Structure formats: structure tokens, C-alpha cells
Short mmCIF file of C-alpha atoms in Angstrom, two decimals:
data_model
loop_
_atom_site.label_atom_id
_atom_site.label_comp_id
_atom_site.label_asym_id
_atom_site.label_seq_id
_atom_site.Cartn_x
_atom_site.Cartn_y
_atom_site.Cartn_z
CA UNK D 1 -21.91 44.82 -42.48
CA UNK D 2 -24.88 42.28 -42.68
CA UNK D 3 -21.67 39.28 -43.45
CA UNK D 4 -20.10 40.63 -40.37
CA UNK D 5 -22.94 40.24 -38.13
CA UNK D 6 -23.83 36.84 -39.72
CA UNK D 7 -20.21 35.49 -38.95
CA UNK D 8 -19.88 36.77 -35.39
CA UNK D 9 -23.59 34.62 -34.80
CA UNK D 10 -22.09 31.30 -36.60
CA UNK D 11 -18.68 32.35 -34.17
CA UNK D 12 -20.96 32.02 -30.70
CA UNK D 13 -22.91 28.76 -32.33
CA UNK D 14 -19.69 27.44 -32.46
CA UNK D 15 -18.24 28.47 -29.16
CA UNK D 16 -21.90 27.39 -27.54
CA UNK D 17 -21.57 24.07 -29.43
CA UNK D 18 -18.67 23.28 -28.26
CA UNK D 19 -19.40 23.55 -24.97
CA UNK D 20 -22.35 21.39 -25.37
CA UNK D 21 -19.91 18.90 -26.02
CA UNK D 22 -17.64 19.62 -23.18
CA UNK D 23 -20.65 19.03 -20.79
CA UNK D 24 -22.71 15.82 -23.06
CA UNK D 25 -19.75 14.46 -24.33
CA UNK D 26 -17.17 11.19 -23.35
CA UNK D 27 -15.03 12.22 -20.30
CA UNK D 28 -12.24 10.58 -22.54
CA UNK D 29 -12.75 12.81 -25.24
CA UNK D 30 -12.82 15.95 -22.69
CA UNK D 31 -9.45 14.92 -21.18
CA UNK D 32 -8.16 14.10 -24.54
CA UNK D 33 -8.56 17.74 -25.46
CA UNK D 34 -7.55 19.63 -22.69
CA UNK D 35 -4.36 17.28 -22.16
CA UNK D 36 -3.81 18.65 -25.58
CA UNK D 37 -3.75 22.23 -24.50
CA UNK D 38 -1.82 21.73 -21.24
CA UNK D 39 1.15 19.34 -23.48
CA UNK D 40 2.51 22.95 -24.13
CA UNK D 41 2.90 23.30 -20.64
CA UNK D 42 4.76 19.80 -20.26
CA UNK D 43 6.81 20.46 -22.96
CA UNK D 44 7.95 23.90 -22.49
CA UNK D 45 9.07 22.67 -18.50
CA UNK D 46 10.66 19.28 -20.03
CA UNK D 47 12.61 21.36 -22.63
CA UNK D 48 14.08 23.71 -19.88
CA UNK D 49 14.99 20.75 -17.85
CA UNK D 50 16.40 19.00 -20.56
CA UNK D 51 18.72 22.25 -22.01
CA UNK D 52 19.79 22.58 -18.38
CA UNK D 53 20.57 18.97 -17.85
CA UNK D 54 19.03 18.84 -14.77
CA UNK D 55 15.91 20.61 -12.61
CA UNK D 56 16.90 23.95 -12.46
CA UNK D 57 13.29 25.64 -10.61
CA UNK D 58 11.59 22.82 -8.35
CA UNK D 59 8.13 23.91 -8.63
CA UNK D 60 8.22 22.80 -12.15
CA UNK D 61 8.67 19.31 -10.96
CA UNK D 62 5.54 19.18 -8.92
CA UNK D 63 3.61 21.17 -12.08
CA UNK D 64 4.55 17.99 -14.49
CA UNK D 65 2.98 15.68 -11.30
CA UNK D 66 -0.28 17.21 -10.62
CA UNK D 67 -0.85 17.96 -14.51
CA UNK D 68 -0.32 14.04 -14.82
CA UNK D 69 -2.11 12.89 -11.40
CA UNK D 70 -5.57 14.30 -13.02
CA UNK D 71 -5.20 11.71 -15.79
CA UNK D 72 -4.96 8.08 -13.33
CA UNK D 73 -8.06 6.90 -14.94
CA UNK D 74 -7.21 7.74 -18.65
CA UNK D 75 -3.26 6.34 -18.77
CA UNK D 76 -3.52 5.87 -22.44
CA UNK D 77 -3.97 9.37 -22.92
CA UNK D 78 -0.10 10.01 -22.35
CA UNK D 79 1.27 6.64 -23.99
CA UNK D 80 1.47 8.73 -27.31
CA UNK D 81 3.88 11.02 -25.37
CA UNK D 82 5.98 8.86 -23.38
CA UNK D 83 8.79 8.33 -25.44
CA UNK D 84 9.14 12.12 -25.58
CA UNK D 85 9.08 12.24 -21.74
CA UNK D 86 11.09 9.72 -20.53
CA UNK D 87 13.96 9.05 -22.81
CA UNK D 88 15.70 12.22 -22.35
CA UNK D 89 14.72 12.15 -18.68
CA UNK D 90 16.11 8.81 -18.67
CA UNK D 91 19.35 9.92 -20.34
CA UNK D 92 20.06 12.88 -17.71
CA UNK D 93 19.89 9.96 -15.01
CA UNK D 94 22.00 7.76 -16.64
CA UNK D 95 24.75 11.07 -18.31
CA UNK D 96 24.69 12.29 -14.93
CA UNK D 97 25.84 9.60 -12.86
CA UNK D 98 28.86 8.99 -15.58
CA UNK D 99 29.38 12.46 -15.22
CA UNK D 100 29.69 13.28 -11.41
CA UNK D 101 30.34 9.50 -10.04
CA UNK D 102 28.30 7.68 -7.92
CA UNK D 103 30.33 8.60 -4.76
CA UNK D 104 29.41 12.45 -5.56
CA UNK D 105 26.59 13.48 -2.76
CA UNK D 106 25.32 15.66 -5.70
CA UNK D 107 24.22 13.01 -7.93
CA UNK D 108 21.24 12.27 -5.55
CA UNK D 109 20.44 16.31 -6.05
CA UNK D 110 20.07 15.95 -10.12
CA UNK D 111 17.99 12.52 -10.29
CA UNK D 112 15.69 12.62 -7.31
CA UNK D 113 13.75 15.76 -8.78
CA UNK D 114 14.01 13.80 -12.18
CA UNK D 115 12.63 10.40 -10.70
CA UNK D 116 9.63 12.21 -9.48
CA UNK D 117 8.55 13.01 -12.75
CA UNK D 118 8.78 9.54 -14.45
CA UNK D 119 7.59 7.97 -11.05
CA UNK D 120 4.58 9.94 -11.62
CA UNK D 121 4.08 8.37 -15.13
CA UNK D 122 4.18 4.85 -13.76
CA UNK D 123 1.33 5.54 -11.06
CA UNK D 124 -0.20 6.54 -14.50
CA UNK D 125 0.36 4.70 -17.22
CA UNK D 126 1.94 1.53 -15.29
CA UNK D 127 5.52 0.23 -15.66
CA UNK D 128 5.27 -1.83 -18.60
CA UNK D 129 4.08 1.67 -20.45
CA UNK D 130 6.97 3.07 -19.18
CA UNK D 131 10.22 0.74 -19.01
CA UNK D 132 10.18 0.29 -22.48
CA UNK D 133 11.87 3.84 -23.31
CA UNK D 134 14.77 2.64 -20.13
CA UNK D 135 17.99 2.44 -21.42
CA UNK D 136 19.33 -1.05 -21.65
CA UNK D 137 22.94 -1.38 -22.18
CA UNK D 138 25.05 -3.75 -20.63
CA UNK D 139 27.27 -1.54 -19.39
CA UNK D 140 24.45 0.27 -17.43
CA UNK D 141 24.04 -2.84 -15.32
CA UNK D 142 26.47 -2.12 -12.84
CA UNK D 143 25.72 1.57 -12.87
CA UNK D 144 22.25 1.21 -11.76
CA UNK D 145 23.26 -0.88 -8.87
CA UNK D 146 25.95 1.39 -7.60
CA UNK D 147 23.34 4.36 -7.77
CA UNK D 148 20.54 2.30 -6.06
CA UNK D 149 23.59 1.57 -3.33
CA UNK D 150 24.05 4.82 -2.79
CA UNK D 151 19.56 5.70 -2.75
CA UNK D 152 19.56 2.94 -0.36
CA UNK D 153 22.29 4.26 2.18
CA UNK D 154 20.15 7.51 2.20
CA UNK D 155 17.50 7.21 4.77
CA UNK D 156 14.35 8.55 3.80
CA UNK D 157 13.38 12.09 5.38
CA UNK D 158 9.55 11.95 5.00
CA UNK D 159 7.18 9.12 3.71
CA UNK D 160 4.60 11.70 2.68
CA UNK D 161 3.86 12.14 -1.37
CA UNK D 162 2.95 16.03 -0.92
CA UNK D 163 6.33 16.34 0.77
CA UNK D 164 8.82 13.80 -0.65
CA UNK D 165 11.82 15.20 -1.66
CA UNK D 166 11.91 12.23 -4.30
CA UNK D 167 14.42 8.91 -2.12
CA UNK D 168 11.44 6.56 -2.68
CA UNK D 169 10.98 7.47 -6.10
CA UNK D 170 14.68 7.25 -7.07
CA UNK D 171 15.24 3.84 -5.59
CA UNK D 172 11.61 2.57 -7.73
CA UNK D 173 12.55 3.86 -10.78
CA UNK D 174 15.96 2.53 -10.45
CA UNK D 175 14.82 -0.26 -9.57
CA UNK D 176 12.38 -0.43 -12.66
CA UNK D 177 15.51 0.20 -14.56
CA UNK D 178 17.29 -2.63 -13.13
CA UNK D 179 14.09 -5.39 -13.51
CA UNK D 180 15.38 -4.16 -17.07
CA UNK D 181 19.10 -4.62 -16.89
CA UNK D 182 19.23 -8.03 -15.41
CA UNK D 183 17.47 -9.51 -18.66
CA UNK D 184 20.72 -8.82 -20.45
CA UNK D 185 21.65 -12.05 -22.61
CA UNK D 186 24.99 -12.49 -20.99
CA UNK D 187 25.93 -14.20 -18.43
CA UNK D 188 26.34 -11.63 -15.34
CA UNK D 189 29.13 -13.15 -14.46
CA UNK D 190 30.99 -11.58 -17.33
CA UNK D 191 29.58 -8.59 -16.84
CA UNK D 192 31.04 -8.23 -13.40
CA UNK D 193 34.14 -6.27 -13.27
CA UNK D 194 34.60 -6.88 -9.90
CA UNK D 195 35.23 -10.48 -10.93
CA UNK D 196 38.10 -9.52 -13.51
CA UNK D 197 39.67 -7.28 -10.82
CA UNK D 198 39.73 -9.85 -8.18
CA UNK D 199 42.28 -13.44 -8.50
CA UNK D 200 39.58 -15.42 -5.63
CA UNK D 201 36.42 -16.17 -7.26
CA UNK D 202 35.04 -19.34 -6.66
CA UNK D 203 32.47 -20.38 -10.11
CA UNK D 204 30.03 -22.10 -7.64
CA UNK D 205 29.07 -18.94 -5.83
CA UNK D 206 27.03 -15.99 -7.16
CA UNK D 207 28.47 -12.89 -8.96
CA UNK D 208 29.45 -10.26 -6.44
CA UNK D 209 27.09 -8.38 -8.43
CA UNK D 210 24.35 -11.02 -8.42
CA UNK D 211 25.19 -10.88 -4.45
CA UNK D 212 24.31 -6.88 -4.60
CA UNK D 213 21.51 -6.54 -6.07
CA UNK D 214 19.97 -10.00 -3.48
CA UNK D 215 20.85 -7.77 -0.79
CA UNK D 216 19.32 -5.14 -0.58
CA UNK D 217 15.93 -6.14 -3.05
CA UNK D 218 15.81 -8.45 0.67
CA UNK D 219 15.42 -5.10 2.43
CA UNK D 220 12.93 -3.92 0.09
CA UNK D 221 10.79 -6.68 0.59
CA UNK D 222 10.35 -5.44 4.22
CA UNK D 223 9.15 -2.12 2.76
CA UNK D 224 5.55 -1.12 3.17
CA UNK D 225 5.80 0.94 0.13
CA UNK D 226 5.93 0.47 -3.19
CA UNK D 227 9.53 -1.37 -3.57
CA UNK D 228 8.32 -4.31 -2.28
CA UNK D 229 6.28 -4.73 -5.30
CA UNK D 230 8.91 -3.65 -7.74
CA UNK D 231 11.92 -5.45 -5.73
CA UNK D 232 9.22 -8.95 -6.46
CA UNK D 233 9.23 -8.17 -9.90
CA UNK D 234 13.75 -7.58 -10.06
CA UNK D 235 13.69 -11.09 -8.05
CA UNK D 236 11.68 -12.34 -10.47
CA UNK D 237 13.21 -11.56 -13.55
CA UNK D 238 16.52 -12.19 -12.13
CA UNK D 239 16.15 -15.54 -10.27
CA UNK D 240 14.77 -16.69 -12.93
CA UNK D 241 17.85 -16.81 -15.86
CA UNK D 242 18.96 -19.81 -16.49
CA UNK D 243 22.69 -18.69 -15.12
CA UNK D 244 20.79 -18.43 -11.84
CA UNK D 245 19.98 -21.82 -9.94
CA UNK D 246 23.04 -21.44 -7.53
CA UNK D 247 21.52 -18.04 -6.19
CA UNK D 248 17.94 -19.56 -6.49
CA UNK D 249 18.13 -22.93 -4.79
CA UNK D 250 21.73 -23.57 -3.63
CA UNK D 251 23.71 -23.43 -0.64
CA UNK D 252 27.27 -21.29 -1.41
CA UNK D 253 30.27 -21.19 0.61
CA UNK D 254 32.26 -17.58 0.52
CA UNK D 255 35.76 -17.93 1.01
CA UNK D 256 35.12 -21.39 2.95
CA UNK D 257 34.50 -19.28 5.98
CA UNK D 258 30.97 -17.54 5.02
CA UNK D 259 27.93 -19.98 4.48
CA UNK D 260 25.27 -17.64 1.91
CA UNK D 261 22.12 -18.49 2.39
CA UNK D 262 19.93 -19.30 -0.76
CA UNK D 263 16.93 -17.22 -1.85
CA UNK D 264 14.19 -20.47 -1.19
CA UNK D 265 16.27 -20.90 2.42
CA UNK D 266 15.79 -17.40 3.10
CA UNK D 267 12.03 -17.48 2.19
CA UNK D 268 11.41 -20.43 4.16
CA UNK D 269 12.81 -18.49 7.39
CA UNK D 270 10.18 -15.90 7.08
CA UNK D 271 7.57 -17.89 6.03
CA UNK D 272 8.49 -19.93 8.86
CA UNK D 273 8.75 -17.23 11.51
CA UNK D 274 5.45 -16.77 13.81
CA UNK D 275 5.93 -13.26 15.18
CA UNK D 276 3.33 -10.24 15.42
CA UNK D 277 5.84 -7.84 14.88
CA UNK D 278 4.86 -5.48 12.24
CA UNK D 279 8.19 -5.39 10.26
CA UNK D 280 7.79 -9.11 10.13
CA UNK D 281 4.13 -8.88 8.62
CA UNK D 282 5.78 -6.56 6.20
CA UNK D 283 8.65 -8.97 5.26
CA UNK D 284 6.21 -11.91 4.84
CA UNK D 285 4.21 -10.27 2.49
CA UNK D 286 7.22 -9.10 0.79
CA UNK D 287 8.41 -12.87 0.28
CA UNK D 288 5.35 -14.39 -0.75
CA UNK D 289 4.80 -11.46 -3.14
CA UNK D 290 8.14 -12.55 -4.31
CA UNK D 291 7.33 -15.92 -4.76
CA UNK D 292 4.23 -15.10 -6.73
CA UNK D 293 6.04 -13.15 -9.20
CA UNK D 294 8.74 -16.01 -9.40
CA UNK D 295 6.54 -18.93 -10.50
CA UNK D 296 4.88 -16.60 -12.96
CA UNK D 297 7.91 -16.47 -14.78
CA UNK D 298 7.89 -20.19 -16.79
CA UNK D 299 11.00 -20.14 -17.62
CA UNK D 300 12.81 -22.27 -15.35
CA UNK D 301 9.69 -25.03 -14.23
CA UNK D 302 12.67 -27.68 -13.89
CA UNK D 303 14.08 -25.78 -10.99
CA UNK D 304 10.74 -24.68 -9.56
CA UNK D 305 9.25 -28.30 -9.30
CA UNK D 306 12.54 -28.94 -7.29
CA UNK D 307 11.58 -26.36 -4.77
CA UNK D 308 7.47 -26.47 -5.08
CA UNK D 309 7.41 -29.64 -2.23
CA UNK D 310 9.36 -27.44 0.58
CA UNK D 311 7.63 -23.59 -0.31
CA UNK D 312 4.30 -25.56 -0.75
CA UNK D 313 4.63 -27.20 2.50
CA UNK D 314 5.60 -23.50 3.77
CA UNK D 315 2.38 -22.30 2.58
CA UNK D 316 -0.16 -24.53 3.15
CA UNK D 317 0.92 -24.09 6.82
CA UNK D 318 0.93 -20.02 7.10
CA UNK D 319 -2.64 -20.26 5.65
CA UNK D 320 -4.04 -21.77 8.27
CA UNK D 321 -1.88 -19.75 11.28
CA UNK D 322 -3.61 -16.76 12.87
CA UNK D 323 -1.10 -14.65 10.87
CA UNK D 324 -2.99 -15.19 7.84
CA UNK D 325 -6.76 -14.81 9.43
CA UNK D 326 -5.53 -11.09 10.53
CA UNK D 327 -4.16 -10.17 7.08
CA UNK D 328 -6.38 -10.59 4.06
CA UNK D 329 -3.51 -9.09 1.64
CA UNK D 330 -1.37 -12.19 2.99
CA UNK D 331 -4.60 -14.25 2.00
CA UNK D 332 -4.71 -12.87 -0.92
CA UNK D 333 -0.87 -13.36 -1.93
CA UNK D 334 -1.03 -16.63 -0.68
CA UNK D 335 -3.64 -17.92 -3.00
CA UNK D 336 -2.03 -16.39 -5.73
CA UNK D 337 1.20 -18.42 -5.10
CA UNK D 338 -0.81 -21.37 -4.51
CA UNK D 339 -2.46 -21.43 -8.02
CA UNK D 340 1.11 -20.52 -9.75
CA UNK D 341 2.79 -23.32 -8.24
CA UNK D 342 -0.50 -25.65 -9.60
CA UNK D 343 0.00 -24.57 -13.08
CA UNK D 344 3.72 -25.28 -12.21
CA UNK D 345 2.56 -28.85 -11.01
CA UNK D 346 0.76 -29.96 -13.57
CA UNK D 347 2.40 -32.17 -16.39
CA UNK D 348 3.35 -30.15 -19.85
CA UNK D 349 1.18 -31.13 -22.63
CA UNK D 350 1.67 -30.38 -25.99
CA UNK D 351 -1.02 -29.01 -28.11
CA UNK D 352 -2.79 -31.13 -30.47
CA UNK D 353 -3.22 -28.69 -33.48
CA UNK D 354 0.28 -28.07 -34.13
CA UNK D 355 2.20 -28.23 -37.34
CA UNK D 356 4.38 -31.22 -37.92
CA UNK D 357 6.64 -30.98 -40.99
CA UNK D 358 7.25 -34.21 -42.59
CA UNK D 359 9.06 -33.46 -45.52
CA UNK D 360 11.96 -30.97 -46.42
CA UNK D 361 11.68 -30.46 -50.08
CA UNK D 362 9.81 -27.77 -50.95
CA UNK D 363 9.28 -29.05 -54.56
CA UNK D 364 6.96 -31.84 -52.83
CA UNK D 365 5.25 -30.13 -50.14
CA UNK D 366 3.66 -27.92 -53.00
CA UNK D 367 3.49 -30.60 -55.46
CA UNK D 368 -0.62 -31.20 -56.80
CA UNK D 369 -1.89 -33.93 -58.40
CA UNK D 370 -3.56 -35.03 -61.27
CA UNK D 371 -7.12 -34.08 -59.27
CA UNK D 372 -5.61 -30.53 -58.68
CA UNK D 373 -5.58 -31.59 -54.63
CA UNK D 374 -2.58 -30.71 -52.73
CA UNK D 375 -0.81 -33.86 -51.38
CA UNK D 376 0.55 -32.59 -48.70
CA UNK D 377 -3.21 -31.64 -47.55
CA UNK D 378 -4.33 -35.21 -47.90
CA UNK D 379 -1.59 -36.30 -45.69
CA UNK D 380 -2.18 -33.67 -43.14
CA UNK D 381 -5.46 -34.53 -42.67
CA UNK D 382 -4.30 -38.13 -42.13
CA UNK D 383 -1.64 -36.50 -39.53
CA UNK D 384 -4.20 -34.80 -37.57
CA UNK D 385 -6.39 -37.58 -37.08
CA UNK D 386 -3.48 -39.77 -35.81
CA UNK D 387 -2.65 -36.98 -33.51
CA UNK D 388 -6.04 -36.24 -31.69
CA UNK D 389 -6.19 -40.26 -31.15
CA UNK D 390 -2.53 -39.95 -29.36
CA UNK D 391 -3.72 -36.65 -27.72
CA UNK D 392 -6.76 -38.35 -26.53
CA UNK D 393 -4.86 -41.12 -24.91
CA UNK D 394 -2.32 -39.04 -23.57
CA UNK D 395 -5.11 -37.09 -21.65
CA UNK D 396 -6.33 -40.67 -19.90
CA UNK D 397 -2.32 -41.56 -19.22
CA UNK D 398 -1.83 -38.19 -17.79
CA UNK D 399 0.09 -38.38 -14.15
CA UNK D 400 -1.07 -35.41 -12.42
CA UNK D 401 0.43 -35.03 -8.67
CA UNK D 402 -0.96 -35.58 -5.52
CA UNK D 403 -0.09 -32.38 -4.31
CA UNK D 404 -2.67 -30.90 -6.63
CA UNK D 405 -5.29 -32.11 -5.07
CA UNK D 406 -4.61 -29.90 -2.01
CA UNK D 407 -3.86 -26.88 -4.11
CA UNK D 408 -7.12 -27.54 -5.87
CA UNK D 409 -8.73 -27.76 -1.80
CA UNK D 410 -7.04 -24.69 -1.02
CA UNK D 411 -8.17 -22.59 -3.85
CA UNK D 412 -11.97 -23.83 -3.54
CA UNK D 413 -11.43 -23.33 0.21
CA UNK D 414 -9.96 -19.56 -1.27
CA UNK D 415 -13.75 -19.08 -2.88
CA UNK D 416 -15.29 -19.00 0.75
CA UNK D 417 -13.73 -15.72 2.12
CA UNK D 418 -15.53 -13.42 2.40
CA UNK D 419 -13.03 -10.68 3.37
CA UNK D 420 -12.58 -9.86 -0.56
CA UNK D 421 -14.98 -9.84 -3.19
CA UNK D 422 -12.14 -10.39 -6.17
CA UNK D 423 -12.02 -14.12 -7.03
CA UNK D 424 -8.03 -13.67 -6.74
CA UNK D 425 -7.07 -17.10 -8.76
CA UNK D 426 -9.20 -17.06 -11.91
#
């Protein structure tokens, strides 16, 4: 009887313990726990939507989204179960649409609930987290552009989170999908059916699938929302291959009637275009967000120092109009771009510390002396000094442009505002 009472007392030391921690301990740690015990509740809904192959009870949907929304500060506490969450969520999306066609009107019914849920887990745990468990077969390419077709024909019916019946979170997590898609190591061209089907294809233009996806990731760069960002980021990554300078900087002729309109000619019409208009405000940001994202990407700086003299000149102009004094987000994007297309400007240098192999038998490179010192040691040392002497001389020939001077005026001019407290360029 006595052991009895003496457990029950260790029992509530415990229990009060514990919540001693609760109340004194890491906020991490506390949401670390009780994500733990409401997991169950994830998995159990995920399971039935999974077995089902689709949402079967709505209010499960907006269960997974609120349990998630109370963890916006603590992402990494769900990276563990990502993969668990979004690959077969991923695969109903992608099994459904084979399934039911995208012409079906009910193939917006199965994904929208399903986007909700794995938009959710981007606000989160960001994209990066989350793209990597998208599916990335070729094949899927021109699947995900036909589906975001059909999301983008289908006008919105609210713009409210509480209420969205889940159109803008379809067309960002498809679009996610397809900032994934486009990186495929082909050239798109072959992936195109349309091309195979069709005896008139001229090889200076654009795929008609390149053509698609420009089209309407335009549109989305008028958006307010979200898709702007995300439509920057498919531009990007798309623009970008080296298959793509035609779309990029390159005036195409359809059918020798129909004069296309590169993506740089397109930007400099709405960077040049001085309206008020609202929409307009919304598609300049779009296209300097665009930009921004663009000259991150350093993968083509031979075709971006072609265009850097015409989108600079762009720039340097909007930043001083009254269109930029009323926005400070188009400030802020604009300085972005302009210290993006400075690291763009400035000459390529190659590092002085790296490794220069000489010789290509291996017997020699490891071969020691009668002093037990590696040779190959000696002569690197020898190598290195000879190196930092070039390197040093390079840096006094180095021809940096002129234009960098301005940028360099622009982003100290940048440091002045007083609008935002973020130093936006360092």
C-alpha cells in the first residue's frame, strides 16, 4: 500500500515537472512536442485522402491548414515530414489528370482541395523545402502546362484565404511544379509533341510549348498575389537554358505574318510605360521582379551583358520617375536588379588558390625524394607564388565598365531611403 502511494506522488512530480517545462522551456521544444501529438491527426486525414484518391470530406482540408499555419515561425519542424506529405499528394495531382484528362471540368474538383494542402506547406516551410519531393519527369512537362491552361481559364471566385475554394493555390503549386519541369536536360523542343504533329515549324522561333508557358507567366506578372513571385522564378529558370536566347533576346517571325515579341522587348514596354493605372503598377513590379530573378541565375552572363546596356538604361530612368517615389516595393526591386546586373558587369576573375595539375602520371605526382619531401609539393609552392604575382597584376589590368560606376551611384544613392530600414543590396 505504502509503494502505491509512493508511486502515485513520483506520477504528479512528473506530470507537475513537465509542465514546468511546458511553461520555462524553448518555444521550439514546446511546438516540437505537441506537433508530435497532433502528426496522428495529419496522418490519419492524409491516409483517408490518399486511399480515396482524392478529398473525400472538405473540412479535413482546412484541419491539415490551420494545424500547419500555427507552425510559420518553426518551418523546420515539418521538413522531417514532408516527403510523407507531399509525394503522394503530389502523385494524386499528377494520376489524376492522366486519369480524367485535362479537358474534364472535374479535374479542377480533385486537385484544388489537394493544392491547398501543399500550398499551405510552402507558406511554411518555403518552396525550396517543398519542390524537392515534385515529380520531375519529362513527360510531365507538357501535363503541367495543359493543367495550369485550364487553372488559368478559370476565373477566380474569391481572393480571400478563409474562403478560397483553392484556383490561386492550384495555379502556384503548378506553377512550382513547372519552375521544376523546365530544368529538364533536353532540349524542349524535343519534348514538344506539338512540334512532331505539325509539318510548319520554323527552328528560329520558340517551341509552341516554350510559347505557352511565356504567355500566360506574362499574365501572372500582373497578379498582385503570389504568382507574380513564383511566375519570376519559372521565367527565370526557363529563360535562362542555354536552348533559350531566341525567346530571351530575339525578335521571331510566326508564319511570316505574326511578329513575337521577345521577353527583354516586352519588359522594356512596361518599364517604359508612365501610367498610374493600378494594373500597370502591378505589371511593373511583376517585370522587374522578373528581371531580378533572371540575372540571379549566372548561367547565361554572355547573353545578359548583351541586354544589360538597354534594361539598365530602362532602369536607371524608372528610378528617378514619380512612379518609383510612390512605390517603395518598386524601389526596392529596382535596386535589387541594379546590383545583379553589377555583379553581371563586372569582369570574371579566376581565383588565385586553385589547383593546377601539371603532370598526368600518377607514379610522379606521388613520387618522394631522397629528403622524404614530396616533389610535387616543392613545385606547388613554386606554382602558387607565380600565380599570386599574375593574380596581382591581373587585378591592376582589370577593365571594369563605365556603367558601373552609375550602378555603384545608384546603390549608395539606394543607402539614403529612408522608406525601408533593410539595406536591400548587401
Amino acid at each position: 500500500m505504502a509503494t502505491r502511494e509512493v508511486e502515485e506522488e513520483s506520477l504528479k512530480k512528473e506530470v507537475v515537472e513537465e509542465e514546468e517545462d511546458d511553461e520555462h522551456g524553448s518555444k521550439e521544444r514546446v511546438l516540437q512536442k505537441y506537433f508530435l501529438m497532433e502528426w496522428e491527426l495529419v496522418k490519419s486525414l492524409l491516409n483517408d485522402i490518399v486511399s480515396h484518391g482524392r478529398v473525400s470530406d472538405p473540412s479535413s482540408v482546412y484541419k491539415i491548414r490551420s494545424i500547419m499555419d500555427k507552425y510559420q515561425e518553426q518551418g523546420q519542424l515539418l521538413e522531417p515530414y514532408l516527403e510523407s506529405i507531399v509525394s503522394p499528394l503530389m502523385f494524386i495531382i499528377r494520376s489524376k489528370t492522366k486519369e480524367l484528362g485535362v479537358s474534364s471540368d472535374e479535374i479542377l474538383e480533385v486537385i484544388k482541395p489537394v493544392c491547398i494542402i501543399i500550398y499551405s506547406l510552402v507558406t511554411v516551410c518555403g518552396y525550396k523545402a517543398v519542390i524537392k519531393f515534385f515529380p520531375h519527369q519529362v513527360s510531365d512537362l507538357e501535363l503541367a502546362v495543359s493543367l495550369l491552361e485550364k487553372c488559368h481559364n478559370t476565373k477566380s471566385v474569391t481572393s480571400l484565404r478563409q474562403e478560397s475554394t483553392g484556383e490561386m493555390e492550384a495555379k502556384c503549386v503548378i506553377l512550382l511544379w513547372l519552375s521544376i519541369l523546365v530544368l529538364v536536360p533536353f532540349d524542349i523542343s524535343s519534348v514538344d509533341t506539338s512540334i512532331a504533329n505539325s509539318k510548319i515549324f520554323d527552328e528560329l522561333e520558340p517551341a509552341p510549348l516554350v510559347l505557352r508557358i511565356l504567355e500566360f507567366s506574362k499574365d501572372y506578372l500582373s497578379n498582385a498575389g503570389p504568382m507574380r513571385t513564383i511566375a519570376g522564378l519559372l521565367l527565370s529558370r526557363l529563360l535562362t537554358r542555354p536552348d533559350m536566347p531566341k525567346a530571351f533576346t530575339s525578335l521571331v517571325t510566326l508564319l511570316n505574318t505574326i511578329r513575337l515579341c521577345s521577353f527583354v522587348e516586352w519588359a522594356h514596354e512596361v518599364l517604359s510605360s508612365n501610367t498610374d493605372d493600378v494594373m500597370d503598377l502591378f505589371q511593373l513590379l511583376g517585370a522587374v521582379e522578373a528581371l531580378a530573378a533572371i540575372f540571379k541565375v549566372a548561367g547565361t552572363r554572355k547573353v545578359l551583358l548583351d541586354v544589360t546596356p538597354n534594361v539598365w538604361n530602362d532602369i536607371s530612368i524608372l528610378m528617378k520617375s514619380s512612379t518609383a517615389a510612390r512605390s517603395p516595393l518598386l524601389r526596392k526591386y529596382l535596386v535589387k536588379l541594379t546590383q545583379r546586373i553589377g555583379l553581371t558587369c563586372l569582369p570574371y576573375r579566376l581565383p588565385s588558390w586553385r589547383y593546377v595539375g601539371k603532370t598526368k602520371s600518377l607514379g610522379e605526382n606521388i613520387s618522394v625524394d631522397a629528403s622524404g619531401k614530396c616533389n610535387h609539393g616543392v613545385y606547388m609552392d613554386s606554382t602558387n607564388q607565380g600565380d599570386n604575382s599574375s593574380y596581382l597584376q591581373d587585378e591592376e589590368d582589370m577593365d571594369v565598365p563605365d556603367i558601373v560606376e552609375e550602378i555603384i551611384e545608384m546603390l549608395l544613392t539606394g543607402l539614403k531611403d529612408t522608406v525601408c530600414k533593410r539595406v536591400w543590396f548587401l
